[in-house]
PDB file of C-alpha atoms and ligand atoms in Angstrom:
ATOM      1  CA  UNK A   1       5.420 -17.421 -13.413  1.00  0.00           C
ATOM      2  CA  UNK A   2       2.098 -16.601 -11.840  1.00  0.00           C
ATOM      3  CA  UNK A   3       2.131 -13.840  -9.268  1.00  0.00           C
ATOM      4  CA  UNK A   4      -0.461 -12.105  -7.100  1.00  0.00           C
ATOM      5  CA  UNK A   5      -1.522  -8.719  -8.421  1.00  0.00           C
ATOM      6  CA  UNK A   6      -3.588  -6.213  -6.463  1.00  0.00           C
ATOM      7  CA  UNK A   7      -6.406  -4.210  -8.054  1.00  0.00           C
ATOM      8  CA  UNK A   8      -6.646  -1.142  -5.863  1.00  0.00           C
ATOM      9  CA  UNK A   9      -9.655   0.167  -7.763  1.00  0.00           C
ATOM     10  CA  UNK A  10     -11.834  -2.603  -6.299  1.00  0.00           C
ATOM     11  CA  UNK A  11     -10.123  -3.230  -2.945  1.00  0.00           C
ATOM     12  CA  UNK A  12     -12.509  -2.383  -0.097  1.00  0.00           C
ATOM     13  CA  UNK A  13      -9.856  -2.579   2.641  1.00  0.00           C
ATOM     14  CA  UNK A  14     -11.603  -5.380   4.544  1.00  0.00           C
ATOM     15  CA  UNK A  15      -8.243  -7.073   5.346  1.00  0.00           C
ATOM     16  CA  UNK A  16      -9.697 -10.562   4.935  1.00  0.00           C
ATOM     17  CA  UNK A  17      -6.601 -11.427   2.876  1.00  0.00           C
ATOM     18  CA  UNK A  18      -4.459 -10.712   5.948  1.00  0.00           C
ATOM     19  CA  UNK A  19      -6.629 -12.942   8.129  1.00  0.00           C
ATOM     20  CA  UNK A  20      -6.626 -15.889   5.724  1.00  0.00           C
ATOM     21  CA  UNK A  21      -2.902 -15.510   5.059  1.00  0.00           C
ATOM     22  CA  UNK A  22      -2.036 -15.436   8.755  1.00  0.00           C
ATOM     23  CA  UNK A  23      -4.159 -18.507   9.438  1.00  0.00           C
ATOM     24  CA  UNK A  24      -2.776 -20.414   6.445  1.00  0.00           C
ATOM     25  CA  UNK A  25       0.758 -19.948   7.794  1.00  0.00           C
ATOM     26  CA  UNK A  26      -0.141 -20.775  11.400  1.00  0.00           C
ATOM     27  CA  UNK A  27      -0.217 -24.005  13.361  1.00  0.00           C
ATOM     28  CA  UNK A  28      -3.870 -24.371  12.311  1.00  0.00           C
ATOM     29  CA  UNK A  29      -3.817 -23.668   8.578  1.00  0.00           C
ATOM     30  CA  UNK A  30      -7.382 -24.869   7.992  1.00  0.00           C
ATOM     31  CA  UNK A  31      -9.028 -23.189  10.980  1.00  0.00           C
ATOM     32  CA  UNK A  32      -9.009 -19.411  11.389  1.00  0.00           C
ATOM     33  CA  UNK A  33     -10.610 -19.431  14.836  1.00  0.00           C
ATOM     34  CA  UNK A  34      -8.064 -21.873  16.258  1.00  0.00           C
ATOM     35  CA  UNK A  35      -5.208 -20.018  14.540  1.00  0.00           C
ATOM     36  CA  UNK A  36      -6.128 -16.815  16.348  1.00  0.00           C
ATOM     37  CA  UNK A  37      -7.322 -18.250  19.660  1.00  0.00           C
ATOM     38  CA  UNK A  38      -5.262 -21.382  20.295  1.00  0.00           C
ATOM     39  CA  UNK A  39      -1.826 -20.604  18.911  1.00  0.00           C
ATOM     40  CA  UNK A  40       0.451 -19.247  21.631  1.00  0.00           C
ATOM     41  CA  UNK A  41       1.771 -16.451  19.417  1.00  0.00           C
ATOM     42  CA  UNK A  42      -0.397 -14.253  17.217  1.00  0.00           C
ATOM     43  CA  UNK A  43      -0.322 -15.426  13.587  1.00  0.00           C
ATOM     44  CA  UNK A  44       1.483 -12.977  11.294  1.00  0.00           C
ATOM     45  CA  UNK A  45       0.089 -12.260   7.801  1.00  0.00           C
ATOM     46  CA  UNK A  46       2.497 -12.161   4.870  1.00  0.00           C
ATOM     47  CA  UNK A  47       0.333  -9.693   2.994  1.00  0.00           C
ATOM     48  CA  UNK A  48      -0.338  -6.180   4.225  1.00  0.00           C
ATOM     49  CA  UNK A  49      -3.294  -3.966   3.339  1.00  0.00           C
ATOM     50  CA  UNK A  50      -2.268  -0.341   3.063  1.00  0.00           C
ATOM     51  CA  UNK A  51      -5.108   2.108   3.348  1.00  0.00           C
ATOM     52  CA  UNK A  52      -6.140   5.643   3.977  1.00  0.00           C
ATOM     53  CA  UNK A  53      -9.550   7.196   3.633  1.00  0.00           C
ATOM     54  CA  UNK A  54      -9.824   7.065  -0.110  1.00  0.00           C
ATOM     55  CA  UNK A  55      -7.786   4.106  -1.282  1.00  0.00           C
ATOM     56  CA  UNK A  56      -6.610   0.696  -0.171  1.00  0.00           C
ATOM     57  CA  UNK A  57      -4.564  -2.085  -1.699  1.00  0.00           C
ATOM     58  CA  UNK A  58      -2.880  -5.280  -0.614  1.00  0.00           C
ATOM     59  CA  UNK A  59       0.902  -5.386  -0.688  1.00  0.00           C
ATOM     60  CA  UNK A  60       2.920  -8.558  -0.959  1.00  0.00           C
ATOM     61  CA  UNK A  61       6.099  -9.988  -2.483  1.00  0.00           C
ATOM     62  CA  UNK A  62       6.516  -9.684  -6.274  1.00  0.00           C
ATOM     63  CA  UNK A  63       8.899 -12.658  -6.419  1.00  0.00           C
ATOM     64  CA  UNK A  64      11.272 -10.434  -8.397  1.00  0.00           C
ATOM     65  CA  UNK A  65      13.329 -11.934 -11.213  1.00  0.00           C
ATOM     66  CA  UNK A  66      16.514 -10.374  -9.792  1.00  0.00           C
ATOM     67  CA  UNK A  67      15.371 -10.444  -6.179  1.00  0.00           C
ATOM     68  CA  UNK A  68      17.396  -7.869  -4.182  1.00  0.00           C
ATOM     69  CA  UNK A  69      16.419  -9.532  -0.900  1.00  0.00           C
ATOM     70  CA  UNK A  70      18.212 -12.753  -1.871  1.00  0.00           C
ATOM     71  CA  UNK A  71      21.382 -10.852  -2.767  1.00  0.00           C
ATOM     72  CA  UNK A  72      21.268  -8.881   0.473  1.00  0.00           C
ATOM     73  CA  UNK A  73      20.609 -11.806   2.809  1.00  0.00           C
ATOM     74  CA  UNK A  74      23.664 -12.428   4.968  1.00  0.00           C
ATOM     75  CA  UNK A  75      22.981 -16.079   5.708  1.00  0.00           C
ATOM     76  CA  UNK A  76      21.548 -17.407   2.471  1.00  0.00           C
ATOM     77  CA  UNK A  77      18.163 -17.848   4.131  1.00  0.00           C
ATOM     78  CA  UNK A  78      16.370 -15.889   1.433  1.00  0.00           C
ATOM     79  CA  UNK A  79      16.472 -17.855  -1.783  1.00  0.00           C
ATOM     80  CA  UNK A  80      14.787 -17.823  -5.164  1.00  0.00           C
ATOM     81  CA  UNK A  81      13.703 -21.215  -6.430  1.00  0.00           C
ATOM     82  CA  UNK A  82      15.169 -21.291  -9.916  1.00  0.00           C
ATOM     83  CA  UNK A  83      12.504 -23.699 -11.161  1.00  0.00           C
ATOM     84  CA  UNK A  84       9.320 -22.121  -9.802  1.00  0.00           C
ATOM     85  CA  UNK A  85      10.587 -18.540  -9.381  1.00  0.00           C
ATOM     86  CA  UNK A  86       9.197 -18.390  -5.839  1.00  0.00           C
ATOM     87  CA  UNK A  87      11.304 -16.414  -3.334  1.00  0.00           C
ATOM     88  CA  UNK A  88      11.198 -18.016   0.096  1.00  0.00           C
ATOM     89  CA  UNK A  89      12.835 -17.445   3.431  1.00  0.00           C
ATOM     90  CA  UNK A  90      14.264 -20.492   5.215  1.00  0.00           C
ATOM     91  CA  UNK A  91      13.271 -19.517   8.733  1.00  0.00           C
ATOM     92  CA  UNK A  92      15.759 -21.950  10.292  1.00  0.00           C
ATOM     93  CA  UNK A  93      18.639 -20.071   8.644  1.00  0.00           C
ATOM     94  CA  UNK A  94      17.227 -16.555   9.162  1.00  0.00           C
ATOM     95  CA  UNK A  95      18.850 -14.626  12.014  1.00  0.00           C
ATOM     96  CA  UNK A  96      16.497 -11.648  11.997  1.00  0.00           C
ATOM     97  CA  UNK A  97      19.051  -9.035  10.952  1.00  0.00           C
ATOM     98  CA  UNK A  98      16.462  -7.320   8.692  1.00  0.00           C
ATOM     99  CA  UNK A  99      18.975  -6.654   5.896  1.00  0.00           C
ATOM    100  CA  UNK A 100      16.437  -8.059   3.435  1.00  0.00           C
ATOM    101  CA  UNK A 101      13.836  -5.580   4.647  1.00  0.00           C
ATOM    102  CA  UNK A 102      16.186  -2.724   3.785  1.00  0.00           C
ATOM    103  CA  UNK A 103      16.850  -4.239   0.360  1.00  0.00           C
ATOM    104  CA  UNK A 104      13.265  -4.902  -0.738  1.00  0.00           C
ATOM    105  CA  UNK A 105      12.068  -1.985  -2.888  1.00  0.00           C
ATOM    106  CA  UNK A 106       8.412  -2.875  -2.301  1.00  0.00           C
ATOM    107  CA  UNK A 107       8.346  -3.088   1.495  1.00  0.00           C
ATOM    108  CA  UNK A 108       7.079  -6.648   1.127  1.00  0.00           C
ATOM    109  CA  UNK A 109       8.949  -8.241   4.057  1.00  0.00           C
ATOM    110  CA  UNK A 110       7.724  -7.998   7.636  1.00  0.00           C
ATOM    111  CA  UNK A 111       9.358  -8.595  10.953  1.00  0.00           C
ATOM    112  CA  UNK A 112       8.099 -11.579  12.911  1.00  0.00           C
ATOM    113  CA  UNK A 113       9.383 -10.851  16.397  1.00  0.00           C
ATOM    114  CA  UNK A 114       7.498 -13.591  18.155  1.00  0.00           C
ATOM    115  CA  UNK A 115       9.962 -16.213  19.368  1.00  0.00           C
ATOM    116  CA  UNK A 116      12.906 -16.759  17.010  1.00  0.00           C
ATOM    117  CA  UNK A 117      13.056 -13.455  15.052  1.00  0.00           C
ATOM    118  CA  UNK A 118      12.505 -14.091  11.373  1.00  0.00           C
ATOM    119  CA  UNK A 119      11.759 -12.209   8.207  1.00  0.00           C
ATOM    120  CA  UNK A 120       8.232 -13.043   7.130  1.00  0.00           C
ATOM    121  CA  UNK A 121       7.111 -12.864   3.521  1.00  0.00           C
ATOM    122  CA  UNK A 122       4.726 -14.282   0.954  1.00  0.00           C
ATOM    123  CA  UNK A 123       5.594 -17.762  -0.288  1.00  0.00           C
ATOM    124  CA  UNK A 124       2.598 -18.000  -2.643  1.00  0.00           C
ATOM    125  CA  UNK A 125       1.217 -20.633  -0.251  1.00  0.00           C
ATOM    126  CA  UNK A 126       4.027 -22.538  -1.800  1.00  0.00           C
ATOM    127  CA  UNK A 127       3.618 -26.269  -1.661  1.00  0.00           C
ATOM    128  CA  UNK A 128       0.902 -26.280  -4.303  1.00  0.00           C
ATOM    129  CA  UNK A 129       2.574 -23.554  -6.304  1.00  0.00           C
ATOM    130  CA  UNK A 130       5.521 -25.872  -6.795  1.00  0.00           C
ATOM    131  CA  UNK A 131       3.476 -27.603  -9.486  1.00  0.00           C
ATOM    132  CA  UNK A 132       4.417 -25.430 -12.440  1.00  0.00           C
ATOM    133  CA  UNK A 133       1.624 -26.726 -14.639  1.00  0.00           C
ATOM    134  CA  UNK A 134      -1.117 -26.176 -12.090  1.00  0.00           C
ATOM    135  CA  UNK A 135       0.009 -23.894  -9.265  1.00  0.00           C
ATOM    136  CA  UNK A 136      -2.549 -23.683  -6.502  1.00  0.00           C
ATOM    137  CA  UNK A 137      -4.228 -20.328  -6.005  1.00  0.00           C
ATOM    138  CA  UNK A 138      -2.946 -18.567  -2.840  1.00  0.00           C
ATOM    139  CA  UNK A 139      -5.493 -18.238  -0.022  1.00  0.00           C
ATOM    140  CA  UNK A 140      -5.514 -14.424  -0.172  1.00  0.00           C
ATOM    141  CA  UNK A 141      -6.702 -14.603  -3.766  1.00  0.00           C
ATOM    142  CA  UNK A 142      -9.204 -17.380  -3.050  1.00  0.00           C
ATOM    143  CA  UNK A 143     -10.842 -15.444  -0.251  1.00  0.00           C
ATOM    144  CA  UNK A 144     -10.901 -11.851  -1.459  1.00  0.00           C
ATOM    145  CA  UNK A 145     -14.618 -10.988  -1.546  1.00  0.00           C
ATOM    146  CA  UNK A 146     -14.265  -8.416  -4.316  1.00  0.00           C
ATOM    147  CA  UNK A 147     -11.647 -10.084  -6.520  1.00  0.00           C
ATOM    148  CA  UNK A 148      -9.179  -7.338  -5.738  1.00  0.00           C
ATOM    149  CA  UNK A 149      -6.365  -9.895  -5.856  1.00  0.00           C
ATOM    150  CA  UNK A 150      -5.596 -11.795  -9.041  1.00  0.00           C
ATOM    151  CA  UNK A 151      -3.224 -14.724  -9.532  1.00  0.00           C
ATOM    152  CA  UNK A 152      -1.924 -14.540 -13.063  1.00  0.00           C
ATOM    153  CA  UNK A 153       1.134 -14.461 -15.300  1.00  0.00           C
ATOM    154  CA  UNK A 154       1.371 -10.717 -15.753  1.00  0.00           C
ATOM    155  CA  UNK A 155      -0.648  -7.559 -15.795  1.00  0.00           C
ATOM    156  CA  UNK A 156      -1.270  -5.450 -18.857  1.00  0.00           C
ATOM    157  CA  UNK A 157       1.858  -3.617 -19.893  1.00  0.00           C
ATOM    158  CA  UNK A 158       4.201  -5.683 -17.733  1.00  0.00           C
ATOM    159  CA  UNK A 159       6.621  -8.024 -19.470  1.00  0.00           C
ATOM    160  CA  UNK A 160       6.634 -11.618 -18.318  1.00  0.00           C
TER     161      UNK A 160
HETATM  162  S1  SF4 B   1      10.750  -9.646  -0.875  1.00  0.00           S
HETATM  163 FE1  SF4 B   1      10.873  -7.739  -2.059  1.00  0.00          FE
HETATM  164  S2  SF4 B   1      12.887  -7.848  -3.131  1.00  0.00           S
HETATM  165 FE2  SF4 B   1      12.387  -9.914  -2.403  1.00  0.00          FE
HETATM  166  S3  SF4 B   1      11.422 -10.888  -4.165  1.00  0.00           S
HETATM  167 FE3  SF4 B   1       9.769 -10.048  -2.855  1.00  0.00          FE
HETATM  168  S4  SF4 B   1       9.362  -7.997  -3.698  1.00  0.00           S
HETATM  169 FE4  SF4 B   1      11.333  -8.667  -4.541  1.00  0.00          FE
HETATM  170  S1  SF4 B   2      16.621 -11.146   8.258  1.00  0.00           S
HETATM  171 FE1  SF4 B   2      16.967 -13.299   7.724  1.00  0.00          FE
HETATM  172  S2  SF4 B   2      16.397 -13.450   5.551  1.00  0.00           S
HETATM  173 FE2  SF4 B   2      16.664 -11.270   6.024  1.00  0.00          FE
HETATM  174  S3  SF4 B   2      18.823 -10.865   5.486  1.00  0.00           S
HETATM  175 FE3  SF4 B   2      18.793 -11.341   7.673  1.00  0.00          FE
HETATM  176  S4  SF4 B   2      19.194 -13.545   7.728  1.00  0.00           S
HETATM  177 FE4  SF4 B   2      18.608 -13.077   5.631  1.00  0.00          FE
END
């Protein structure tokens, strides 16, 4: 399956991926300004840019083959789609216990404490990605100004 890979050597730490991701998963997916100004709660990005002075990179879900978060989830909210490979959280079933956060070895799940507490994670902008033959490119990848995010099958040296 195609996943998002970060290239830390060219990431400039601008955090545009966070902005586009948050907007894409808001009530105004096509309008960043409205997403940030009109939505009652602040939109939460599902990608997180880690940085210090010398290095930055974007962190998001790897959609693991044996996803520990799905095994840890106490309600069955976190599920891996066996056809597409995408790991998603069903926010209606999530009770905000954060067990999945403890289980994820990559720190790829965030707390969304606004309103109904839910675990928030990358879904590969999933409706389009459901088309296995032509998965749509996630918005973080589309909008990275320095191509520091790549949507591809695998990186060099990593088995598919
Ligand atoms: S949330 Fe973490 S454990 Fe779950 S699939 Fe993504 S990277 Fe793997
Ligand atoms: S926070 Fe939600 S998704 Fe995570 S383990 Fe608890 S119920 Fe499952």
